[in-house]
Coordinates of C-alpha atoms in Angstrom, one line a residue:
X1 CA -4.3 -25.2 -2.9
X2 CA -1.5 -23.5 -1.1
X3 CA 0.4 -26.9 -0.3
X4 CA 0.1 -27.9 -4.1
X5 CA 1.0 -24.3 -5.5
X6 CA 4.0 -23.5 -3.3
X7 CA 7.2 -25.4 -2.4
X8 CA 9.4 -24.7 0.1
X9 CA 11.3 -21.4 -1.0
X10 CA 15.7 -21.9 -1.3
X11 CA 16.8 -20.1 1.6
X12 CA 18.4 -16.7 0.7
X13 CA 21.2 -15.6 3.4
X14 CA 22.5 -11.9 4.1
X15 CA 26.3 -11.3 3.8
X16 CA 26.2 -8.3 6.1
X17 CA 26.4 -8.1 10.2
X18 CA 23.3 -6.9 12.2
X19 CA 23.1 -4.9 15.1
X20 CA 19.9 -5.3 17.6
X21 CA 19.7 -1.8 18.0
X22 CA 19.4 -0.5 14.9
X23 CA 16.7 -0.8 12.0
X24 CA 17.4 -2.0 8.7
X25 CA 16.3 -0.5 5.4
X26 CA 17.7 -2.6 1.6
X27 CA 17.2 -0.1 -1.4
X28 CA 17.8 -2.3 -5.2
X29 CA 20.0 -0.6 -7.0
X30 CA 21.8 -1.8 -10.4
X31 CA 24.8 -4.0 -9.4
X32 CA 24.3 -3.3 -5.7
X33 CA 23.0 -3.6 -2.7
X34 CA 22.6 -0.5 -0.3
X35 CA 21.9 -1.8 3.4
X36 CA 21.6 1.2 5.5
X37 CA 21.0 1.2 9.6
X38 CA 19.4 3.8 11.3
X39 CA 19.5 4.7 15.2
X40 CA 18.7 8.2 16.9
X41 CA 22.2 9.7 16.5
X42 CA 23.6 8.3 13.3
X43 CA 23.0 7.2 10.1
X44 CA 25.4 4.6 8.2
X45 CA 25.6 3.3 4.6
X46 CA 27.0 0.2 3.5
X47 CA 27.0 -1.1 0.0
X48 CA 27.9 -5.0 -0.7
X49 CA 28.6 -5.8 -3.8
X50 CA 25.6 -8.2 -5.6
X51 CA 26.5 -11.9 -5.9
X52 CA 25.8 -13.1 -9.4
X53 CA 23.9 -16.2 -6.9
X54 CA 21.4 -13.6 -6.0
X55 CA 22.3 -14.5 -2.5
X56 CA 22.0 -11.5 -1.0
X57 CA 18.4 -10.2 0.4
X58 CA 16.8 -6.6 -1.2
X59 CA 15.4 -4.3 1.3
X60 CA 14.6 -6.4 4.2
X61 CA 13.4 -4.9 7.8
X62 CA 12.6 -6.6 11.0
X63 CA 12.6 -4.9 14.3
X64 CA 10.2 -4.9 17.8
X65 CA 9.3 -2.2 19.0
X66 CA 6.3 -0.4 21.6
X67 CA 3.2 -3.2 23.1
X68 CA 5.4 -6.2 21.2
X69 CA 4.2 -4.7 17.6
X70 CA 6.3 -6.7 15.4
X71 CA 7.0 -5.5 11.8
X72 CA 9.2 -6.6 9.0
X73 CA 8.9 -5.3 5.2
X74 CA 10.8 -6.2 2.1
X75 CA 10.9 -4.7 -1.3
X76 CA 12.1 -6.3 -4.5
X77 CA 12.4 -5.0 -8.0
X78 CA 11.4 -5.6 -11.9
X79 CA 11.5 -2.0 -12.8
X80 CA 15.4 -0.6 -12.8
X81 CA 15.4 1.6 -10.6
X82 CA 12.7 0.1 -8.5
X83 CA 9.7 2.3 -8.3
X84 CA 8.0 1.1 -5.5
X85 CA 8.9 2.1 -2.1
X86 CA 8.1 2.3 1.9
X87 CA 8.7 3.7 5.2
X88 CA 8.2 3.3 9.1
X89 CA 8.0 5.9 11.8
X90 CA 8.3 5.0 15.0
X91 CA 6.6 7.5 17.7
X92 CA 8.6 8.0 20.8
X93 CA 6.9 10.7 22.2
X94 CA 4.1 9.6 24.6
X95 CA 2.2 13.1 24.3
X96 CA 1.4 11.8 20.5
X97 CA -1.0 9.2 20.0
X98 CA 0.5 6.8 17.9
X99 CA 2.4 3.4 18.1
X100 CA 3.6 3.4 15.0
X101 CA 3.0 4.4 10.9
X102 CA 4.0 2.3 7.9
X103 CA 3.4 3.6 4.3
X104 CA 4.0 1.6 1.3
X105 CA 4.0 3.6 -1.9
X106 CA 3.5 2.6 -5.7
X107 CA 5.0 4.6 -8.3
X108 CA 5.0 5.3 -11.7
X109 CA 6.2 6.6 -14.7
X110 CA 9.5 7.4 -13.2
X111 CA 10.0 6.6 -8.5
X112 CA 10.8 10.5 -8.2
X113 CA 7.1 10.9 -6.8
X114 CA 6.7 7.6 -4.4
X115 CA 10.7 8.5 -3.1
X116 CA 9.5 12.0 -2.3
X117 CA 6.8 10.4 -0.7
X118 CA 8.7 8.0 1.4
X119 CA 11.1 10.6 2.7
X120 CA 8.3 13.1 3.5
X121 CA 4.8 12.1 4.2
X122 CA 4.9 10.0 7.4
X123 CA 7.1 12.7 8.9
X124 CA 5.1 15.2 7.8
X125 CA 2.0 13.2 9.3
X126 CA 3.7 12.5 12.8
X127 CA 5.3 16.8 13.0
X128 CA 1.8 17.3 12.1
X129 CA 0.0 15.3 14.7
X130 CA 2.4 16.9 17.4
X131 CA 1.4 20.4 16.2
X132 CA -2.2 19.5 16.7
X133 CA -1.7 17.8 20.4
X134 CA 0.0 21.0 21.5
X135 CA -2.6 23.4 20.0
X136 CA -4.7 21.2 22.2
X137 CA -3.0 21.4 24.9
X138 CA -2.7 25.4 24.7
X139 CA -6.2 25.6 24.6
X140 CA -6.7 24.0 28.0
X141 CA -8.3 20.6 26.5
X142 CA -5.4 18.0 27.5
X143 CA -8.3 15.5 28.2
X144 CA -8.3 13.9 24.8
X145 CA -10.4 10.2 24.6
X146 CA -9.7 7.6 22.2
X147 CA -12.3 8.6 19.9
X148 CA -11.0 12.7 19.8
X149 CA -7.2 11.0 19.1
X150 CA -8.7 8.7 16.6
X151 CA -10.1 11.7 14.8
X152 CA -7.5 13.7 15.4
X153 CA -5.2 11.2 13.6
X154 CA -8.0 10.7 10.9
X155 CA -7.5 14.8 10.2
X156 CA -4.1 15.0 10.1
X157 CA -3.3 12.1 7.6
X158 CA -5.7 13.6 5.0
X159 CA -4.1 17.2 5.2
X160 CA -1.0 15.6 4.9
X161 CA -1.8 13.8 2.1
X162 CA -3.3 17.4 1.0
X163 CA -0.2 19.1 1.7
X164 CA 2.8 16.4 0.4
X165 CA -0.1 17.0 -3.2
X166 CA 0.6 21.1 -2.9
X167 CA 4.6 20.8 -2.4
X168 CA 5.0 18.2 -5.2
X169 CA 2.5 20.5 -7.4
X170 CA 4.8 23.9 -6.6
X171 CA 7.9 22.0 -6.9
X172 CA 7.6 20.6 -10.2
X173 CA 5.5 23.8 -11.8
X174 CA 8.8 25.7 -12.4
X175 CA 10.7 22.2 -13.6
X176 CA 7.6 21.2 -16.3
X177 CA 8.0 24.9 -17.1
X178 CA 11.8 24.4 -18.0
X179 CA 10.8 21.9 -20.3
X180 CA 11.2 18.8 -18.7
X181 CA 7.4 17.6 -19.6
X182 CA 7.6 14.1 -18.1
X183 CA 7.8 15.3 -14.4
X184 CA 3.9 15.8 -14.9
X185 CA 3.3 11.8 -15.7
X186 CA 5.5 10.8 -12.7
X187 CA 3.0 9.7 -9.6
X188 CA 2.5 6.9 -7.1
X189 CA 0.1 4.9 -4.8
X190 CA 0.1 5.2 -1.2
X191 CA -1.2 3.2 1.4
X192 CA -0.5 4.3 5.3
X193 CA -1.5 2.5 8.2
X194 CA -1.6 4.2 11.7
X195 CA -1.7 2.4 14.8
X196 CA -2.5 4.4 17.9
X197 CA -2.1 3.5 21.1
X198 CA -5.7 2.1 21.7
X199 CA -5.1 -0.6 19.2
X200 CA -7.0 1.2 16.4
X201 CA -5.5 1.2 12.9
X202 CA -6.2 4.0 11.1
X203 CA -5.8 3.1 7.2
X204 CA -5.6 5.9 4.5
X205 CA -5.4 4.6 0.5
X206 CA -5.0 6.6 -2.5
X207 CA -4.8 3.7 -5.6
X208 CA -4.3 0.0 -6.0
X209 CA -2.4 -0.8 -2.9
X210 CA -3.7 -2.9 -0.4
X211 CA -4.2 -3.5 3.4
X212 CA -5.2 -7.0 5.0
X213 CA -5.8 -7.7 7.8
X214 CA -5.1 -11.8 8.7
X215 CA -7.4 -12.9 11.7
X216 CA -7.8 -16.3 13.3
X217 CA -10.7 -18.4 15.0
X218 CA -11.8 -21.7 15.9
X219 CA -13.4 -23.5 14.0
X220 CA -16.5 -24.6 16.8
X221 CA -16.1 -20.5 17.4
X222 CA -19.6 -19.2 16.4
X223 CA -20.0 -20.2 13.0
X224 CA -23.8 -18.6 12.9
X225 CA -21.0 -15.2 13.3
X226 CA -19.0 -16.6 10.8
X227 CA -21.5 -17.4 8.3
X228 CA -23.0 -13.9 9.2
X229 CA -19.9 -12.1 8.2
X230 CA -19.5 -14.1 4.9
X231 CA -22.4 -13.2 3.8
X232 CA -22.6 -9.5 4.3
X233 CA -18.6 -9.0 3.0
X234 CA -19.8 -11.3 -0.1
X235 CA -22.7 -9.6 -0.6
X236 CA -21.3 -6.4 -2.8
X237 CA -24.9 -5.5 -4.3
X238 CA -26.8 -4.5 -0.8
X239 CA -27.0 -1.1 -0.8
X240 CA -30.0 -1.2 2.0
X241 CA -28.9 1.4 4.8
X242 CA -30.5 -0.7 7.5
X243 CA -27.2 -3.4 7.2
X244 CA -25.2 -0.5 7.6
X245 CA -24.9 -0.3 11.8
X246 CA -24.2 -4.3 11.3
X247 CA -21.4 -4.0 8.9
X248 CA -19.7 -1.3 10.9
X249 CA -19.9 -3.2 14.3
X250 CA -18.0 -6.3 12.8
X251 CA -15.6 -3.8 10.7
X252 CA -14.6 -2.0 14.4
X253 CA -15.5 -5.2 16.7
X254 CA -17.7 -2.6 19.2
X255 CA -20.9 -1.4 18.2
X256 CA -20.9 1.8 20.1
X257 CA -18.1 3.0 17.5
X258 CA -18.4 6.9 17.3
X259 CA -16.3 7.1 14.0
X260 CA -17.6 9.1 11.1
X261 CA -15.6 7.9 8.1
X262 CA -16.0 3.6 8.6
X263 CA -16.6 2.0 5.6
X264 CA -18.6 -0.7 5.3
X265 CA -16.8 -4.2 4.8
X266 CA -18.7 -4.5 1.6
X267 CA -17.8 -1.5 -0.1
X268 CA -14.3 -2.7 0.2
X269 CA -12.8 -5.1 -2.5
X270 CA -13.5 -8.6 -1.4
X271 CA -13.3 -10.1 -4.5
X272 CA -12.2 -13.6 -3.0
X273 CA -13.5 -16.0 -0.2
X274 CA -12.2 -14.4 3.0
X275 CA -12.1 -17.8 5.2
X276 CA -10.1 -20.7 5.0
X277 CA -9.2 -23.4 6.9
X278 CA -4.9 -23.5 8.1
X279 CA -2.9 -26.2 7.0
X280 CA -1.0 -26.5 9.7
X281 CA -4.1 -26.5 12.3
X282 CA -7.3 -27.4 11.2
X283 CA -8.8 -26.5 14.8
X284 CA -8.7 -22.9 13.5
X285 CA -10.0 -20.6 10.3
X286 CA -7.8 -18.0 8.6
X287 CA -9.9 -14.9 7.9
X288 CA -8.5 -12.3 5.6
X289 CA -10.2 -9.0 6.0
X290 CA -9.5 -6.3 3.3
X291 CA -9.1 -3.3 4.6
X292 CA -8.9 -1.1 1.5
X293 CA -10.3 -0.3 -2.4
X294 CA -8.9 -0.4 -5.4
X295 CA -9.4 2.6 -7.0
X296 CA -8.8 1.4 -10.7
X297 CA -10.3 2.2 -13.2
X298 CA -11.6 -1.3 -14.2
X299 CA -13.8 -0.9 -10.9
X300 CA -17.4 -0.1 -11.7
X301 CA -17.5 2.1 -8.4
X302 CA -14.6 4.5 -10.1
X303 CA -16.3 4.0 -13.5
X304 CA -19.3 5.9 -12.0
X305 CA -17.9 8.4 -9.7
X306 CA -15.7 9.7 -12.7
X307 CA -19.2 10.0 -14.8
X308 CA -20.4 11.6 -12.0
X309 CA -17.6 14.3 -11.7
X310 CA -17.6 14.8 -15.8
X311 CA -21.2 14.1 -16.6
X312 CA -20.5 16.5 -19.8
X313 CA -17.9 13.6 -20.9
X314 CA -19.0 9.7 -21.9
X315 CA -17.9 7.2 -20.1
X316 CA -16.0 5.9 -23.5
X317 CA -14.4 9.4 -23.2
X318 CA -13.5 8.9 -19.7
X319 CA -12.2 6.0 -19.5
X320 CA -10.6 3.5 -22.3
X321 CA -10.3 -0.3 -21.6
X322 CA -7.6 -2.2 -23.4
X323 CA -9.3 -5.3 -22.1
X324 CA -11.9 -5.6 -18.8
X325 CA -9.0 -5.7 -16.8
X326 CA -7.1 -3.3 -18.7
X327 CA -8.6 0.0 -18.6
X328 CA -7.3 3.7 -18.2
X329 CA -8.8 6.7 -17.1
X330 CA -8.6 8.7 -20.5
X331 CA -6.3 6.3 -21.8
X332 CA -3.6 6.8 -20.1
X333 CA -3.5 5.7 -15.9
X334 CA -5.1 2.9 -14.4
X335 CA -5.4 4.3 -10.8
X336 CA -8.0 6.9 -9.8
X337 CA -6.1 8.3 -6.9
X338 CA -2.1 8.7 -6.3
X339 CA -0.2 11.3 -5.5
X340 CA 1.1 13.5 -8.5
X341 CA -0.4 12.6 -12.1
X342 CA -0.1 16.3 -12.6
X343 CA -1.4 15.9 -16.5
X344 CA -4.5 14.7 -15.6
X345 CA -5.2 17.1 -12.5
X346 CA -4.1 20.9 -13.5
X347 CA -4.9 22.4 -16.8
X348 CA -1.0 23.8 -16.8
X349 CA 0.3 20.3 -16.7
X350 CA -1.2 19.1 -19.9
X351 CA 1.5 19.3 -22.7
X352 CA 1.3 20.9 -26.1
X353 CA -0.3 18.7 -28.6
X354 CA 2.1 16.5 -30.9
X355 CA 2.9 17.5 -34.6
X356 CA 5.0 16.4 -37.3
X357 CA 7.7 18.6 -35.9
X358 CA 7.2 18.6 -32.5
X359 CA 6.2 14.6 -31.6
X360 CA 5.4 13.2 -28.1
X361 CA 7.7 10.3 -27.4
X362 CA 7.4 8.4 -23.7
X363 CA 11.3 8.5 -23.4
X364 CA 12.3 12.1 -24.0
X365 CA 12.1 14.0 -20.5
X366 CA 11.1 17.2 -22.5
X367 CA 7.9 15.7 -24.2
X368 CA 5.1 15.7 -21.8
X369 CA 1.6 13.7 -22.4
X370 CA -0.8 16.2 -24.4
X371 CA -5.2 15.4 -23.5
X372 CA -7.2 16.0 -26.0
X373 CA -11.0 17.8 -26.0
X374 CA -12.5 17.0 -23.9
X375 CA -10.3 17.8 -21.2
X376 CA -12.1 19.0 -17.5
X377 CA -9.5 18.3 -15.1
X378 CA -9.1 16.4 -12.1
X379 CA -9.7 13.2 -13.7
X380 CA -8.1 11.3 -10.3
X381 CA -8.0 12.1 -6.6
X382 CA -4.7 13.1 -4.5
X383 CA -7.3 12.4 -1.6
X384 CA -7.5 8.9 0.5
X385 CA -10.2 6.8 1.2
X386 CA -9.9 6.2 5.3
X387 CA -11.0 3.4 7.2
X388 CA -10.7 2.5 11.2
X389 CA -10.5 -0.2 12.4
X390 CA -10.5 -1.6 16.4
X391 CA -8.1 -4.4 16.6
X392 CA -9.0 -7.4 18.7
X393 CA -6.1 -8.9 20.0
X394 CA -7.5 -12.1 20.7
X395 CA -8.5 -12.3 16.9
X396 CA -6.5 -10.4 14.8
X397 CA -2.8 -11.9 14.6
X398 CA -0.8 -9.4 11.5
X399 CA -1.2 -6.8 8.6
X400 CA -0.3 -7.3 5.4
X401 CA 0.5 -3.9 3.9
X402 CA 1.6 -4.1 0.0
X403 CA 1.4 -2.7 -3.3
X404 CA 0.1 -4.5 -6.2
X405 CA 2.9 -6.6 -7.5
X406 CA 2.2 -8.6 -4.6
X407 CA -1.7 -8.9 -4.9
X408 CA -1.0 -9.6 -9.2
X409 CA 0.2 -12.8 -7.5
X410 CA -1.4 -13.5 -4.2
X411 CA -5.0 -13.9 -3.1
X412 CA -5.7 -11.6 0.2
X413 CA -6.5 -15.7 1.6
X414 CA -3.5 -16.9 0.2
X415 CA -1.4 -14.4 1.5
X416 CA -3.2 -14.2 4.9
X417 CA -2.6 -18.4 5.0
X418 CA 1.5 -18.2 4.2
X419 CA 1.8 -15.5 7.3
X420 CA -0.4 -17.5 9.6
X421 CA 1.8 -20.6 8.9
X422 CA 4.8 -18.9 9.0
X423 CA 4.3 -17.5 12.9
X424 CA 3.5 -21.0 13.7
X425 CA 6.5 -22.4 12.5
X426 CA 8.4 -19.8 14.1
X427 CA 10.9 -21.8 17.0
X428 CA 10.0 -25.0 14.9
X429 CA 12.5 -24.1 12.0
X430 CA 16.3 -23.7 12.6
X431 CA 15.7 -21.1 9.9
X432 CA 13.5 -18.4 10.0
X433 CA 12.5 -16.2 7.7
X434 CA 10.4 -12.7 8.1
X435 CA 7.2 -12.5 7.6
X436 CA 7.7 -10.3 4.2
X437 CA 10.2 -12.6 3.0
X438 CA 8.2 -15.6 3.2
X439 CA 5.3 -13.7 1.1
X440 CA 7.8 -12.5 -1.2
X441 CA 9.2 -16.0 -2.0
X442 CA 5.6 -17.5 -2.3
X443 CA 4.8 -14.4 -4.9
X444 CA 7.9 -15.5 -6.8
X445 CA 7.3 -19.0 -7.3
X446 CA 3.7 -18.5 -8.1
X447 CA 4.7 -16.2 -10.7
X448 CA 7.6 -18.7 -12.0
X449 CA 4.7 -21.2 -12.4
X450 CA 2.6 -19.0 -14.3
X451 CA 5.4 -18.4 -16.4
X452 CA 6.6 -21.6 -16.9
X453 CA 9.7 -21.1 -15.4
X454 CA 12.2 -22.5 -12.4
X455 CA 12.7 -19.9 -9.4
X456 CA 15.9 -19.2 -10.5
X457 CA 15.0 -19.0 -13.9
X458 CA 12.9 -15.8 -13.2
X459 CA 15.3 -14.0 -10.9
X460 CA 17.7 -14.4 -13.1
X461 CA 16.1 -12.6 -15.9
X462 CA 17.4 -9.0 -16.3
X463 CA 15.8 -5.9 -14.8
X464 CA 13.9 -3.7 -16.7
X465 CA 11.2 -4.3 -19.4
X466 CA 12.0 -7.6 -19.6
X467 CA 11.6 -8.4 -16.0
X468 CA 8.5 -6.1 -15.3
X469 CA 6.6 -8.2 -18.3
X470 CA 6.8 -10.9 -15.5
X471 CA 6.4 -9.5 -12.6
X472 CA 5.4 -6.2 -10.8
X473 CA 8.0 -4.4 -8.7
X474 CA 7.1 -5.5 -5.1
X475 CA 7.0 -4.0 -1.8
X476 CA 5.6 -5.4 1.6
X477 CA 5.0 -4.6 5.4
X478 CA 3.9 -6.9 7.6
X479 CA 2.8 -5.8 11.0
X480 CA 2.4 -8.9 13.4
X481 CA -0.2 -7.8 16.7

């Protein structure tokens, strides 16, 4: 399917100069590009001026960095402003143990929330983490294992996820109060993935973002294993405890895993086969592995935890669906977790009702969304579902780190297959693209042949409602082991 669905992508080329020692982050803005690099003593901005060719590349990012991790991310816009965003923190201090931390975040009804997010949370995470080692350290236990770090770094990302909740909450209190209603709607999806130093990815989702992981292995490579795994990550009705133990030892790769928050590979979403053979190499199999759920209110599993939390509201009361994939937890947000969603977490956020004189209308910044009886706030979670995961280096190849605009366009498989390739043709090609880019071109032309139209044809459409009846906004981070 892949070699009939996608063609070759038109190359896109950068008019800027890179530097090897710096890292690159691309922001969309209206009319321009801003390319801004980033080392340990200064920070530049550049802005180059948007060719009407669209041959100039949005937020791209490719650097290497500690044990050959390889990353590269890319973000690219229907909304104007873009409301998606990301970030990557490098740790250079060996006392903390982390390699590195991507985030990719989701937002909307406005970016305010997934910008604030982007600027703060992973720095608040790694300051965090350091605070802990050295309380550590001061109380005479500087013989941390993997498993203590693991949970260490499993503590810290929730409370900051906690804490990034409490300073948007105290910061926009006193702004709603002024008048300015909408800064209660604003929120975002997050997604952070934190790889220590022992090759374990800790993963931490709050919405409809998703992690992948893309792993390869030969096709005469235990297939009784393979068939094995298939079954139990297809098999999303067993609920029997005793597969439990199972499902965690292939989720981690060791069976003698100590970690208390694993999920089971088939309480993730794995709504699609997860093995495929490559194009390029039929000797091997492409296995995508999702590492995350959608918490959407479409999904039965959200449908019953919020009946659960309100069980003195109906479910019809709880959540309203446009269509079966279309439905909105009490009308109004898809996601069940994000950060923000004030209106539909504290009593103080929800608006006055509208009257004749007094109307709610979705572009006035002093008009704020108004819940009706029955109203029992929090309808949606600020807290993220966690999983760890032991990479095995032999096995596992990249991560694909994205939010939904991607996955609206992309199979986990599909996505897994057009990385996989696109490391093998790496040295073949007198042109290489990153990783992201090479998804992002793939999403684009599959969502140009849904639409009837040429490549061109859809990039040239204007931003804004027009362009995000298309397509999603789109941000990605790959992470290549």
């Amino acid at each position: 399917m892949y070699s009939k669905i996608f063609i070759k992508a038109p190359v896109i080329t950068a008019t800027a100069t890179f530097f090897a020692s710096s890292q690159y982050f691309f922001e969309r803005r209206p009319n321009n590009y801003i390319l801004q690099a980033e080392d340990d003593t200064s920070t530049n901005t550049i802005f180059i001026t948007e060719n009407n060719n669209n041959n100039v590349n949005n937020n791209i990012n490719s650097s290497r960095h500690n044990n050959n991790i390889k990353y590269s991310s890319i973000s690219y816009n229907a909304n104007t402003p873009c409301e998606d965003t990301f970030s990557i923190v490098k740790n250079k201090n060996p006392n903390v143990p982390f390699q590195t931390a991507c985030a990719v975040f989701d937002g909307h009804g406005g970016r305010q929330v997934a910008k604030y997010a982007e600027h703060h949370l992973l720095n608040h995470f790694k300051n965090s983490l350091l605070r802990e080692v050295d309380n550590n350290n001061s109380n005479d236990n500087n013989n941390n294992n993997d498993d203590d770090n693991n949970r260490m770094i499993e503590k810290t990302i929730l409370n900051t996820f906690k804490q990034i909740e409490n300073d948007l909450r105290i910061k926009l209190r006193p702004v709603f109060e002024l008048g300015f209603g909408s800064v209660g709607r604003v929120g975002a999806c997050a997604c952070v993935a934190i790889l220590n130093y022992d090759n374990t990815l800790t993963i931490a989702n709050a919405g409809d973002c998703r992690a992948v992981i893309g792993s390869i292995i030969p096709n005469n490579n235990d297939t009784n294993m393979n068939n094995r795994m298939k079954h139990i990550i297809d098999d999303n009705d067993n609920d029997d405890d005793d597969t439990k133990p199972f499902q965690q030892q292939i989720l981690n790769n060791k069976p003698d895993s100590k970690f208390n928050s694993i999920i089971a590979l088939n309480d993730l979403d794995t709504n699609t086969t997860i093995q495929t053979n490559s194009p390029l190499d039929q000797n091997i199999s492409i296995i995508a592995k999702p590492m995350t759920s959608i918490h959407n209110a479409c999904v039965e599993k959200e449908k019953k935890q919020l009946q659960e939390d309100h069980p003195d509201e109906t479910l019809e009361q709880l959540v309203r669906c446009k269509h079966p994939t279309s439905c909105y937890v009490k009308g109004r947000l898809q996601p069940t977790r994000s950060l923000g969603d004030f209106y539909l977490k504290y009593e103080e956020f929800n608006g006055k009702r509208p009257s004749k004189h007094n109307p709610y209308t979705t572009s006035d910044p002093n008009r704020s969304r108004h819940i009706k009886s029955p109203y029992n706030p929090p309808y949606i979670k600020a807290t993220p579902e966690i999983v760890k995961y032991q990479i095995n280096i032999a096995n596992d190849k990249f991560l694909i780190l994205a939010t939904d605009g991607l996955w609206d366009e992309l199979t986990p498989e599909e996505a897994c297959v057009i990385v996989n390739d696109n490391i093998q043709n790496q040295g073949k090609d007198s042109i290489v693209e990153t990783n992201a880019k090479v998804l992002l071109n793939a999403a684009m032309e599959k969502a140009a042949y849904r639409l009837g139209l040429t490549v061109d044809e859809l990039k040239s459409s204007p931003y804004g409602k027009r362009r995000r009846s298309m397509h999603d906004d789109i941000t990605i981070i790959v992470m290549e082991f």
